[in-house]
Coordinates of C-alpha atoms in Angstrom, one line a residue:
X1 CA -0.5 25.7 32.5
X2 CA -1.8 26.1 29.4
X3 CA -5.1 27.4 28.7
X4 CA -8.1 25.6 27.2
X5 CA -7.8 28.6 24.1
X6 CA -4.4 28.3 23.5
X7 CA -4.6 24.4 23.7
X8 CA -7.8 24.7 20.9
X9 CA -5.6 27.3 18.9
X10 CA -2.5 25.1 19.0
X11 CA -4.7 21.8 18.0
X12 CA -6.1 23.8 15.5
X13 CA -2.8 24.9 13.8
X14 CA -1.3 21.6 14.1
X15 CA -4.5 20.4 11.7
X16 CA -4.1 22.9 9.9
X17 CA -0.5 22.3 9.2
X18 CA -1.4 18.8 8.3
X19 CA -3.8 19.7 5.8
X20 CA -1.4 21.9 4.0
X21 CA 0.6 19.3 4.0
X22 CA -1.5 16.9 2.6
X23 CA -2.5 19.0 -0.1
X24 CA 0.3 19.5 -0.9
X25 CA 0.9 16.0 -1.6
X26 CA -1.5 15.7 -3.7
X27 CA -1.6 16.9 -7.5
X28 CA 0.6 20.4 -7.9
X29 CA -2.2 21.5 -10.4
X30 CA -5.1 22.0 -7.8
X31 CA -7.4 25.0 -8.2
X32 CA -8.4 24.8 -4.7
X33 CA -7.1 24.1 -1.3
X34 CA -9.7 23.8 0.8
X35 CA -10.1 20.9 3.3
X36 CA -13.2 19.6 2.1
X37 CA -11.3 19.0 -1.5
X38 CA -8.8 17.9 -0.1
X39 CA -10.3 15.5 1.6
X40 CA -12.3 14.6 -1.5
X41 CA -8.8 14.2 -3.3
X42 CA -7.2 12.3 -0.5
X43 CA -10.2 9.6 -0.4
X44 CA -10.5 9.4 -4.5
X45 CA -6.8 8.6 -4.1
X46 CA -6.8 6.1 -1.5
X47 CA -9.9 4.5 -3.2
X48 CA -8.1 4.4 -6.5
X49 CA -4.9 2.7 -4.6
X50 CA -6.8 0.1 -2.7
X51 CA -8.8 -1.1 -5.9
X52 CA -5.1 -1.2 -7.5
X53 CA -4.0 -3.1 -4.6
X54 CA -6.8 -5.7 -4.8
X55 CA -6.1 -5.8 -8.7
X56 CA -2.2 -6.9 -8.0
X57 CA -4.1 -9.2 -5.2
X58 CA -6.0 -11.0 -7.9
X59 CA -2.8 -11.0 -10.2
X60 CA -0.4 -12.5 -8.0
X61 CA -2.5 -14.9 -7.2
X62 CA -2.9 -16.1 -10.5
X63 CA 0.8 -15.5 -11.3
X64 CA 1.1 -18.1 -8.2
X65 CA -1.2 -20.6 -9.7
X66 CA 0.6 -20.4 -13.1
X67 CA 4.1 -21.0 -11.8
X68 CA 3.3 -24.1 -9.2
X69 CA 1.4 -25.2 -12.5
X70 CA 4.6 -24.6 -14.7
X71 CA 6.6 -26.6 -11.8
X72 CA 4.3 -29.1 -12.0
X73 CA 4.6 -29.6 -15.8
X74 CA 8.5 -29.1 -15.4
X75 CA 8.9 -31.8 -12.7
X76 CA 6.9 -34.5 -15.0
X77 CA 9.2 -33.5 -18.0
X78 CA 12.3 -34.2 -15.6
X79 CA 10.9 -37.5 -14.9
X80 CA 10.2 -38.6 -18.1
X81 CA 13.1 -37.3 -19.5
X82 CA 15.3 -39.9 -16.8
X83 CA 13.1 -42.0 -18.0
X84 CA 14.0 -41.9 -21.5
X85 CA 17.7 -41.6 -20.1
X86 CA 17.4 -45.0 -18.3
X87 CA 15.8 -46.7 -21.6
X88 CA 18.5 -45.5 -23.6
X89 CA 20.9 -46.4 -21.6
X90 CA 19.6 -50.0 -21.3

């Protein structure tokens, strides 16, 4: 059985392996390391991404709109175009 130090020492570690790993993620160019900055990098970074990700949100949707519009307009053209067909042909 393990005990309670060595189970603190091990979780400890294992954190501490995870934020060198984070930081090392983030931008090679760092002057520090610490867990506070990185911290502060890694929630910059994630509130840069998610404002990008409501962004494309917003554009997608409006991409969306545009090509049912676009459909729209093409389907009326294909009609009136069979319609012109049909005259002609008559």
């Amino acid at each position: 059985m393990i005990h309670k130090a060595e189970r603190e020492k091990h979780k400890r570690d294992l954190l501490n392996d995870l934020f060198s790993e984070l930081g090392e993620m983030l931008e090679a160019d760092r002057q520090t390391n610490g867990k506070a900055c990185i911290l502060t990098d890694t929630t910059r970074i994630l509130r840069d991404l998610l404002s990008q990700l409501e962004s494309l949100r917003k554009e997608n949707s409006t991409l969306q709109n545009e090509s049912h519009y676009v459909t729209m307009e093409r389907n009326e053209l294909q009609d009136e175009n069979s319609v012109l067909r049909n005259e002609i042909l008559e």
